[in-house]
Amino acid sequence: MRFKSMFQPIEIGPITVPNRFVVPPMGNNFANTDGTLSEKSKTYYEARAKGGFGLITIESSVVYNKSKGGPRKPCLFSDDSIDSFKMVIDACHAHGAKVSVQLQHAGPEVNATIAGHNPIAASAIPTKASHPTPDAVSTEELYEIIEAYGDAAYRAKKSGIDAVELHCAHGYLVSSFISPRTNKRVDEFGGCFENRMRLPRLILENIRKKTEGTIAILCRINASDDKLGGVSIEDSTAIACYLTEVCGVDALHVSRATHLNDEYMWAPTTVHGGFSADLAAKIKAAVDVPVITVGRYTEPQFADIMVKQGKADLVAFGRQSIADPEVPNKSREGRLELMTPCIACLQGCVPNMFQGKPLTCLCNPLVGREDELKPAAESKKVLVVGGGVGGMEAAFVAAARGHKVTLVEKTNTLGGQMRLAAYPPGKGDLTNLVRNFIAKCELHGVEIKLNTEVSADRVKEISPDVVILATGAIPLVLPIPGINDTGIVHAVNLLDGKNQCGKKVLVVGGGLVGAETAAFLGEQEHDVTVIEMRDEVAADVASEHRKFLMKDFDEYKIKTITEAKVSEFVEGGVNYTLLDGSEHAAHEFDTVVLAMGARNYDQLSETVKEIVKDTFVIGDAVRARRALNATVEALEVALTI
């Protein structure tokens, strides 16, 4: 068996965890609005227990009735939640997993509208410009909150929990006391290190008193706040020792950052697995209790090395456990190509968490719905047209349900836009997803036909019961003078190796595709300029991704022209108009690359619907959008046919 270190049991306080694979706490919005866990919560957590995870952590659960941070946050400030937690815990225990729950007061991140109370923190310092200034919590209320933590832990114990995890990271209430950047108090909870640690110490003492030492107690801490004046790795090492030696915690869960720099809380694609490993290793070297490391771990290889070398004791596979609940089982059995990878796209997880919507995932839209994948009542002949990720998702899910599926792709390669999206700097992990989807099609017996155009006659010849059209998108070519006769290069053809560029390049369009194409060229030492109609480039890129993309712009000295409307394409450049109406020119480029967006490509649906009643159009074939839409729509269709 490979990855032997990851499959060794380990003791955490009074419990024995069967292996080193951990599901960390992640908001999923599957809970009911009254704070109880739902049947969907049970489905989600049980799937990960069944998938082999040794320790599963229920997402941050509210301990205080004035501190609810979202509409579907689990709550442990009332006995009413006990039975629902027991339902989830029992389901996980049935598969051999140990279960923890993270206890949280969101502090300055409390949603005042939902909670009915203003946010509170150590001091009246807003977390960011868009957030309200929290109240500096009174000393009297702090002691109420300390009791609430202990009461919540006791309720968790009554539910059958194995462990609780005190959230001391990411700028939430306890973190706001620990960090000198946010704690400016002058009562007994402020000032020196000992005073700043008073709140977590009193909470932990209260938890231990009320649970009588029968459950394990963990703390999640920041290895670094990654902000000037905040907790550094030197500080966090001292914090770790204090929590273990003075407070007697049984294990530490080492994360990093605050919401000001959440690219290090949920790292985007560019950031590779184990990016915080060195920080966790420094803390591990200072303490004698198990340490959990977290930070975009997606595959077991480096995780196993961390444990083998003693740099960590357990590894939390966060978003990876969303993408594939069977990470441990597939690691044990060597089915690595079939392990659905998290590509850190941040399309369905983090945005939905903040918006109060149920969690979803581009790579695994079945997340939280695992019980919906059932055999079809009747096996049908299904034709899928288009081999992008939407088409492949529809194909392998339909085949897994028992349908006979043929997937037809007009080019010689599967993957569609997702395959090309893997070419810009730092995006190589996207290739893993394409290969995984191909492997799943092969596993479930999908017949794949490449280099095959589909026409109405071909559909009649195949005579399917169901047709799913996933024909994707094509470059948007606006009716601008000169656009068709000046030798422009389409960004998709450039990325696909069908066209090359000269040294000096103008990229027309500074959205996601244009900006990433510019970085792709800049890395190759082209002299690149991007022209964009909006007031900034990459305006449609998630902020966590954009920070790294803009670093590429700085490193490769990519120039930008913004608030510019292209009025004409000419040989070697464009003419454009600024907002003030003034006319300008950007000429003398060796190559002009067009990246002005995409439009849907659907040449078949009207005709095919006359031939096959059950015809569905999905993804970019409906409207060019995020890849998440393609896979979610593909799943919906595949589950209903």
XYZ file of C-alpha atoms in Angstrom:
641
model
C 0.000 0.000 0.000
C 1.316 3.425 -0.938
C 1.044 6.427 1.390
C 1.487 4.201 4.439
C 2.072 7.155 6.741
C -1.351 8.550 5.910
C -3.080 5.350 6.945
C -1.605 5.001 10.428
C -3.978 5.569 13.367
C -3.217 8.394 15.779
C -4.341 9.324 19.282
C -5.757 12.792 19.910
C -6.443 13.111 23.607
C -8.944 10.405 24.588
C -9.775 9.342 21.005
C -8.025 7.305 18.325
C -8.399 8.569 14.762
C -8.102 5.693 12.247
C -5.971 7.579 9.700
C -4.427 10.965 8.960
C -6.987 12.220 6.394
C -9.060 15.119 7.773
C -12.130 16.954 6.505
C -11.691 20.457 7.937
C -14.618 22.710 8.877
C -16.065 24.392 5.771
C -19.310 26.319 5.554
C -21.712 24.536 3.211
C -25.138 26.114 3.900
C -26.804 22.716 4.095
C -28.053 23.387 7.626
C -31.629 24.431 8.281
C -32.387 28.088 8.969
C -33.211 27.242 12.597
C -29.614 26.122 13.169
C -30.245 22.385 13.088
C -28.351 20.102 10.729
C -30.422 18.766 7.831
C -30.745 15.523 5.927
C -28.543 17.150 3.275
C -25.964 17.814 5.997
C -26.077 14.144 6.847
C -25.685 13.120 3.189
C -22.676 15.409 2.804
C -20.783 14.337 5.906
C -21.667 10.656 5.622
C -20.311 10.543 2.055
C -16.919 11.705 3.342
C -16.964 9.181 6.186
C -17.829 6.466 3.684
C -14.975 7.765 1.513
C -12.479 6.912 4.245
C -11.699 10.174 6.043
C -10.492 9.465 9.575
C -11.518 12.767 11.182
C -14.471 14.766 9.928
C -15.075 18.255 11.264
C -18.581 19.686 11.168
C -18.441 23.264 9.921
C -18.152 26.203 12.303
C -21.177 26.109 14.571
C -22.496 29.171 16.348
C -22.074 29.136 20.131
C -23.773 32.408 21.086
C -27.285 33.520 20.216
C -26.186 37.017 19.169
C -23.526 35.906 16.718
C -25.029 34.090 13.758
C -22.927 34.815 10.702
C -25.147 33.369 7.960
C -28.705 32.157 7.376
C -27.782 28.468 7.320
C -25.128 28.251 9.993
C -25.433 25.291 12.384
C -26.044 26.471 15.935
C -25.192 24.962 19.293
C -26.592 27.666 21.568
C -29.819 25.698 22.016
C -30.688 22.136 23.015
C -32.936 22.052 19.952
C -29.913 21.210 17.772
C -28.718 18.167 19.715
C -30.775 15.518 17.910
C -29.812 16.786 14.445
C -26.125 16.763 15.332
C -26.533 13.237 16.682
C -28.093 12.173 13.363
C -25.002 13.363 11.449
C -22.489 12.064 13.974
C -24.082 8.609 14.126
C -24.030 8.387 10.319
C -20.289 9.157 10.255
C -19.533 6.793 13.147
C -21.220 3.979 11.210
C -18.333 4.153 8.714
C -15.574 4.309 11.318
C -14.823 8.037 11.229
C -14.272 10.230 14.268
C -16.222 13.479 14.327
C -15.305 16.918 15.592
C -17.248 20.176 15.490
C -15.748 23.632 15.229
C -17.072 26.082 17.825
C -17.188 29.645 16.583
C -18.193 33.177 17.368
C -17.714 35.156 14.145
C -17.008 38.360 16.061
C -16.411 41.198 13.587
C -17.717 38.981 10.757
C -21.154 38.510 12.368
C -24.010 39.313 9.981
C -25.901 42.002 11.895
C -29.076 41.575 9.846
C -29.287 37.847 10.544
C -27.975 37.957 14.109
C -30.068 40.973 15.104
C -27.033 42.436 16.858
C -24.047 44.505 15.816
C -20.759 42.633 15.287
C -18.353 42.597 18.205
C -14.591 42.249 18.460
C -11.733 42.869 20.850
C -11.623 46.471 19.626
C -13.741 48.681 17.379
C -11.716 48.022 14.243
C -13.568 47.118 11.009
C -12.255 44.069 9.144
C -12.417 45.849 5.784
C -13.979 48.898 4.144
C -17.171 47.097 3.156
C -17.891 45.864 6.691
C -19.393 47.759 9.630
C -17.259 48.803 12.558
C -17.757 46.229 15.341
C -18.450 47.169 18.914
C -15.642 46.561 21.386
C -17.239 43.772 23.408
C -17.705 44.568 27.066
C -15.813 42.648 29.718
C -19.128 41.525 31.208
C -20.385 40.071 27.921
C -17.095 38.273 27.397
C -17.734 36.185 30.477
C -21.209 35.325 29.117
C -19.594 34.224 25.857
C -17.060 32.077 27.713
C -19.943 30.222 29.361
C -21.685 29.878 25.986
C -18.661 28.084 24.514
C -18.700 25.563 27.332
C -22.443 25.048 27.000
C -22.097 24.492 23.244
C -19.348 21.918 23.811
C -21.567 20.133 26.333
C -24.404 19.972 23.778
C -21.954 18.595 21.222
C -20.904 15.964 23.753
C -24.547 14.989 24.286
C -24.813 14.564 20.500
C -22.047 11.943 20.613
C -19.211 14.119 19.321
C -15.628 12.871 19.648
C -13.926 16.267 19.678
C -14.508 20.006 19.551
C -12.304 22.547 17.816
C -12.082 26.085 19.179
C -11.776 28.540 16.286
C -8.922 30.908 17.124
C -8.026 31.961 13.571
C -8.919 34.144 10.581
C -9.853 37.308 12.452
C -13.004 35.962 14.130
C -13.764 36.798 17.763
C -11.064 34.806 19.569
C -8.524 35.652 16.872
C -9.302 39.351 17.284
C -8.174 39.042 20.921
C -5.027 37.030 20.199
C -3.680 39.335 17.488
C -2.065 42.628 18.567
C -3.173 44.091 15.222
C -6.805 43.963 16.338
C -6.607 43.942 20.151
C -6.125 47.448 21.573
C -7.851 46.773 24.898
C -6.575 47.905 28.281
C -8.683 45.638 30.519
C -7.519 42.188 31.619
C -8.028 40.906 28.039
C -5.588 43.328 26.401
C -1.956 44.343 26.462
C 0.634 41.645 27.111
C 0.698 38.187 25.541
C -0.730 36.553 28.662
C -3.714 38.914 28.660
C -4.374 38.504 24.933
C -4.445 34.738 25.509
C -6.826 35.055 28.465
C -9.985 34.630 26.369
C -8.996 31.340 24.696
C -7.632 30.043 28.013
C -10.874 30.735 29.890
C -12.951 29.280 27.060
C -10.868 26.104 27.024
C -11.098 25.775 30.799
C -14.872 26.141 30.588
C -15.127 23.547 27.826
C -12.991 21.066 29.748
C -14.970 21.605 32.940
C -18.339 21.047 31.251
C -17.265 18.068 29.130
C -15.304 16.478 31.995
C -12.328 15.503 29.831
C -14.310 12.915 27.868
C -13.806 14.489 24.444
C -10.735 15.737 22.603
C -10.205 19.504 22.445
C -8.471 21.074 19.459
C -7.693 24.669 18.489
C -7.476 26.124 15.006
C -4.849 28.848 14.960
C -3.240 31.181 12.466
C 0.375 30.353 11.723
C 0.497 33.906 10.430
C -1.974 36.731 9.956
C 0.111 37.758 6.918
C -0.473 41.389 7.864
C 1.853 43.983 9.361
C 1.492 44.018 13.136
C -0.499 40.799 13.186
C 0.459 37.339 14.371
C 3.746 36.153 12.865
C 5.129 32.635 12.785
C 7.221 33.518 15.849
C 4.074 34.656 17.664
C 2.100 31.607 16.580
C 4.799 29.264 17.844
C 4.467 30.863 21.272
C 0.667 30.706 20.978
C 0.864 27.004 20.123
C 3.043 26.262 23.131
C 0.739 28.244 25.430
C -2.350 26.418 24.179
C -0.754 23.006 24.615
C 1.316 23.497 27.760
C -0.844 25.946 29.726
C -4.318 25.249 28.323
C -3.805 21.534 27.694
C -5.339 21.295 24.204
C -5.039 17.887 22.569
C -4.185 18.982 19.012
C -3.644 22.058 16.850
C -5.086 22.799 13.433
C -2.735 25.243 11.696
C -4.160 27.625 9.104
C -3.308 31.245 8.207
C -4.525 34.692 7.122
C -7.609 36.853 7.637
C -10.353 38.020 5.313
C -8.130 40.905 4.227
C -5.887 38.408 2.463
C -8.082 35.370 1.977
C -6.035 34.215 -1.001
C -4.121 32.405 1.771
C -7.262 31.066 3.426
C -8.648 29.446 0.265
C -5.836 29.611 -2.213
C -6.680 29.941 -5.925
C -5.426 27.640 -8.672
C -2.039 29.331 -8.941
C -1.142 28.360 -5.364
C -0.067 24.756 -5.057
C -0.672 22.208 -2.336
C 1.122 22.560 0.962
C 1.871 26.272 0.535
C 1.703 26.679 4.339
C 3.607 23.474 5.088
C 6.760 25.183 6.355
C 4.729 27.207 8.855
C 2.954 24.108 10.155
C 6.299 22.315 10.440
C 7.727 25.095 12.619
C 4.780 24.829 14.978
C 5.000 21.032 14.989
C 8.644 21.288 16.048
C 7.631 23.326 19.089
C 4.793 21.217 20.520
C 4.187 17.657 21.676
C 0.600 17.244 20.472
C -0.680 16.265 17.017
C -0.681 19.047 14.423
C -3.064 19.209 11.467
C -1.780 21.033 8.399
C -4.168 22.582 5.880
C -3.632 24.522 2.670
C -4.824 23.334 -0.741
C -3.767 19.700 -0.369
C -5.265 17.909 -3.369
C -3.227 14.731 -3.812
C -1.722 12.375 -1.221
C 1.942 12.436 -2.260
C 3.179 15.518 -0.394
C 0.725 14.936 2.450
C 2.314 11.535 3.056
C 5.785 13.113 3.084
C 4.703 15.698 5.662
C 3.518 12.956 8.000
C 6.465 10.657 7.262
C 8.978 13.406 8.062
C 7.152 14.407 11.231
C 6.372 17.910 9.972
C 2.665 17.342 10.607
C 0.580 14.526 12.018
C -2.642 14.844 10.024
C -3.499 16.564 6.753
C -6.749 18.402 6.056
C -8.022 18.024 2.510
C -10.455 20.939 2.466
C -11.922 21.792 -0.897
C -10.439 18.557 -2.214
C -12.843 16.658 0.042
C -15.652 18.655 -1.584
C -14.439 17.727 -5.063
C -14.066 14.061 -4.135
C -15.348 12.532 -0.881
C -13.395 9.326 -1.608
C -9.872 10.770 -1.485
C -8.649 8.310 1.211
C -10.176 5.215 -0.380
C -8.850 6.110 -3.829
C -5.413 6.842 -2.352
C -5.348 3.468 -0.591
C -6.453 1.613 -3.712
C -4.192 3.483 -6.142
C -7.113 4.880 -8.156
C -5.440 8.270 -8.424
C -6.540 9.095 -11.966
C -10.126 8.661 -10.815
C -9.663 11.095 -7.920
C -11.639 14.171 -8.947
C -9.283 17.100 -8.367
C -10.111 20.418 -6.765
C -8.858 22.990 -9.269
C -9.324 25.870 -6.793
C -11.552 27.730 -9.224
C -13.513 29.349 -6.365
C -16.707 29.288 -8.411
C -19.090 27.127 -6.396
C -17.693 26.841 -2.866
C -16.570 30.141 -1.356
C -19.020 32.402 -3.259
C -21.983 30.226 -2.287
C -20.798 30.135 1.311
C -20.848 33.925 1.535
C -24.136 34.251 -0.338
C -25.931 31.790 1.928
C -26.478 29.372 -0.956
C -25.931 25.599 -0.732
C -22.413 24.563 -1.584
C -21.713 23.329 -5.093
C -18.592 22.474 -7.063
C -17.549 22.795 -10.705
C -15.619 19.536 -10.452
C -18.262 17.711 -8.404
C -21.728 19.267 -8.732
C -23.066 16.178 -6.925
C -21.648 17.487 -3.621
C -24.286 17.210 -0.896
C -26.488 15.324 -3.325
C -24.617 12.042 -3.330
C -27.792 10.132 -2.554
C -29.389 11.367 -5.802
C -27.112 9.252 -8.016
C -29.389 6.260 -8.534
C -29.867 3.733 -11.345
C -32.228 4.923 -14.061
C -35.659 3.327 -14.189
C -35.069 2.554 -17.874
C -31.812 2.339 -19.815
C -31.830 4.753 -22.741
C -29.641 5.453 -25.716
C -28.034 8.844 -25.078
C -26.086 10.989 -27.535
C -23.908 13.753 -26.075
C -22.604 16.280 -28.590
C -19.539 18.169 -27.400
C -16.564 16.949 -25.377
C -15.976 19.827 -22.989
C -16.375 19.381 -19.247
C -20.149 19.863 -19.483
C -20.540 17.197 -22.129
C -18.277 14.761 -20.306
C -20.066 15.324 -16.976
C -23.389 14.561 -18.624
C -21.920 11.514 -20.351
C -20.321 9.752 -17.378
C -23.175 10.512 -14.964
C -25.737 9.204 -17.443
C -23.603 6.123 -18.074
C -23.147 5.575 -14.333
C -26.932 5.489 -14.041
C -27.132 2.692 -16.620
C -27.717 4.520 -19.883
C -25.873 3.599 -23.092
C -23.964 6.773 -23.910
C -22.110 7.955 -26.985
C -20.045 11.138 -26.722
C -19.189 12.859 -29.992
C -16.515 15.566 -30.317
C -15.713 17.333 -33.588
C -12.011 17.924 -32.771
C -9.317 15.387 -31.988
C -9.105 16.247 -28.271
C -11.554 16.344 -25.382
C -11.666 19.143 -22.838
C -13.055 22.140 -24.695
C -12.442 25.562 -23.155
C -11.238 24.013 -19.881
C -8.294 22.374 -21.621
C -7.227 25.729 -23.085
C -7.741 27.493 -19.772
C -4.923 25.338 -18.369
C -2.261 27.043 -20.519
C -1.754 30.428 -18.777
C 0.762 30.585 -15.897
C -0.260 28.711 -12.778
C -3.317 27.063 -14.327
C -1.880 23.624 -15.100
C -4.080 21.902 -12.513
C -7.035 22.380 -14.828
C -5.571 19.660 -17.029
C -6.048 17.246 -14.108
C -9.791 17.812 -14.251
C -10.015 17.195 -17.985
C -8.059 13.952 -17.696
C -10.172 12.881 -14.714
C -13.403 13.420 -16.637
C -12.029 11.403 -19.566
C -11.064 8.585 -17.176
C -14.565 8.586 -15.670
C -16.123 8.392 -19.114
C -13.916 5.402 -19.886
C -14.675 3.790 -16.511
C -18.425 3.941 -17.082
C -18.271 2.672 -20.660
C -19.007 5.871 -22.591
C -18.326 5.370 -26.296
C -16.159 8.316 -27.374
C -15.970 9.421 -31.009
C -13.449 12.139 -31.891
C -13.076 14.057 -35.163
C -16.781 13.590 -35.727
C -19.213 16.284 -36.850
C -22.858 15.851 -35.908
C -25.609 16.728 -38.337
C -29.317 16.044 -38.456
C -28.637 13.038 -40.655
C -26.087 11.678 -38.182
C -28.609 12.043 -35.350
C -31.189 10.124 -37.392
C -28.592 7.445 -38.094
C -27.711 7.038 -34.403
C -31.406 7.239 -33.422
C -30.921 8.156 -29.744
C -33.648 8.403 -27.125
C -31.986 11.474 -25.636
C -29.677 14.136 -27.078
C -27.591 16.450 -24.893
C -26.051 19.357 -26.795
C -22.921 20.733 -25.138
C -21.405 22.419 -28.172
C -19.862 25.234 -26.154
C -18.840 28.707 -27.245
C -16.835 30.406 -29.969
C -14.907 33.706 -29.872
C -17.026 36.840 -29.924
C -16.263 38.917 -33.022
C -17.962 42.298 -32.824
C -18.807 44.255 -36.009
C -15.859 46.629 -35.709
C -14.280 47.926 -38.946
C -11.216 45.937 -39.973
C -11.729 43.115 -37.497
C -12.029 40.466 -40.199
C -9.311 41.603 -42.591
C -6.282 42.691 -40.607
C -4.839 39.323 -39.654
C -5.867 39.185 -36.008
C -5.171 36.046 -33.959
C -7.860 34.593 -31.684
C -6.691 33.978 -28.121
C -8.069 30.424 -28.120
C -6.036 29.554 -31.242
C -2.935 31.084 -29.722
C -3.312 29.044 -26.524
C -3.988 25.907 -28.555
C -0.744 26.321 -30.496
C -2.489 26.930 -33.811
C -1.059 30.455 -34.138
C 2.122 32.157 -33.013
C 2.924 35.730 -32.063
C 5.654 38.193 -32.858
C 7.660 39.917 -30.158
C 5.361 42.913 -29.647
C 1.738 41.952 -28.988
C -1.492 43.868 -28.466
C -4.232 41.910 -26.680
C -7.653 43.384 -27.385
C -9.901 42.609 -24.425
C -8.789 42.584 -20.810
C -11.276 40.244 -19.195
C -10.322 36.826 -17.817
C -9.238 35.316 -21.147
C -7.419 38.423 -22.356
C -5.601 39.011 -19.076
C -4.515 35.391 -18.746
C -3.442 35.304 -22.400
C -1.349 38.400 -21.728
C 0.304 36.657 -18.762
C 0.883 33.576 -20.951
C 2.708 35.745 -23.484
C 4.503 37.803 -20.857
C 5.964 34.664 -19.314
C 7.443 33.886 -22.738
C 9.072 37.344 -22.793
C 6.788 38.965 -25.332
C 6.306 42.716 -25.049
C 2.579 42.813 -24.239
C -0.026 45.577 -24.102
C -3.669 44.979 -23.161
C -6.475 47.317 -24.214
C -9.739 47.118 -22.275
C -13.032 49.051 -22.304
C -13.555 48.854 -18.540
C -11.598 50.896 -15.998
C -9.371 47.952 -15.046
C -8.172 44.700 -16.538
C -9.356 41.351 -15.159
C -12.428 43.002 -13.638
C -14.374 39.746 -14.036
C -11.754 37.651 -12.227
C -12.318 36.472 -8.635
C -10.302 38.671 -6.281
C -8.186 35.781 -4.984
C -7.152 34.881 -8.539
C -6.758 38.497 -9.609
C -4.108 39.281 -6.993
C -1.770 36.687 -8.470
C -2.655 37.607 -12.048
C -1.762 41.248 -11.383
C 1.574 40.122 -9.956
C 2.220 38.522 -13.357
C 1.382 41.845 -15.012
C 3.937 43.570 -12.793
C 6.625 40.901 -13.221
C 6.292 40.743 -16.990
C 5.843 44.524 -17.355
C 2.554 44.124 -19.206
C 1.180 47.518 -20.183
C -2.516 48.418 -20.083
C -4.811 50.883 -21.819
C -8.143 51.096 -19.998
C -11.480 52.861 -20.515
C -10.747 52.552 -24.218
C -13.318 51.601 -26.864
C -11.768 50.101 -29.998
C -13.199 51.859 -33.040
C -11.144 50.249 -35.806
C -8.693 47.426 -36.410
C -5.749 48.250 -38.658
C -2.673 46.331 -39.704
C -0.570 45.961 -36.571
C -2.911 47.675 -34.170
C -6.156 49.472 -33.400
C -7.654 52.920 -33.165
C -9.639 53.668 -30.037
C -11.677 56.303 -28.217
C -11.372 57.238 -24.547
C -14.247 58.208 -22.261
C -13.629 61.898 -22.882
C -14.227 61.328 -26.597
C -10.603 61.796 -27.620
C -9.304 59.511 -30.355
C -6.051 57.599 -30.078
C -4.036 54.888 -31.822
C -2.127 51.803 -30.679
C -0.075 50.805 -33.719
C 3.162 49.085 -34.713
C 2.489 45.730 -33.064
C 3.738 42.510 -34.595
C 0.553 40.648 -33.625
C -2.945 41.617 -32.501
C -4.718 39.014 -30.348
C -8.491 39.144 -30.030
C -9.943 38.250 -26.619
C -13.192 40.195 -26.470
C -15.239 37.348 -25.021
C -17.244 34.411 -26.287
C -20.730 33.671 -27.533
C -22.772 30.501 -27.457
C -22.429 28.021 -30.287
C -25.634 26.129 -30.964
C -26.230 25.176 -34.577
C -28.204 22.024 -33.888
C -30.914 22.377 -31.263
C -33.755 23.616 -33.478
C -33.235 20.817 -35.999
C -32.467 18.077 -33.495
C -35.523 18.866 -31.346
C -37.676 17.995 -34.347
C -35.978 14.600 -34.531
C -35.559 13.748 -30.832
C -38.139 15.073 -28.389
C -35.840 14.749 -25.364
C -33.143 17.180 -26.501
C -31.321 19.311 -23.937
C -28.935 22.237 -24.424
C -26.435 22.881 -21.627
C -23.516 25.113 -20.660
C -21.988 27.634 -23.030
C -24.191 26.351 -25.834
C -26.985 28.206 -24.011
C -24.935 31.243 -23.051
C -21.208 31.729 -22.566
C -20.584 31.762 -18.804
C -18.548 30.166 -16.046
C -17.694 26.493 -16.375
C -19.631 25.839 -13.168
C -22.865 26.386 -15.072
C -21.913 23.740 -17.609
C -21.243 20.972 -15.102
C -24.204 21.817 -12.872
C -26.594 21.833 -15.826
C -25.037 18.632 -17.143
C -25.635 16.919 -13.814
C -29.247 18.081 -13.647
C -29.980 16.663 -17.088
C -28.127 13.401 -16.453
C -30.052 12.832 -13.219
C -33.453 13.353 -14.841
C -33.243 11.354 -18.067
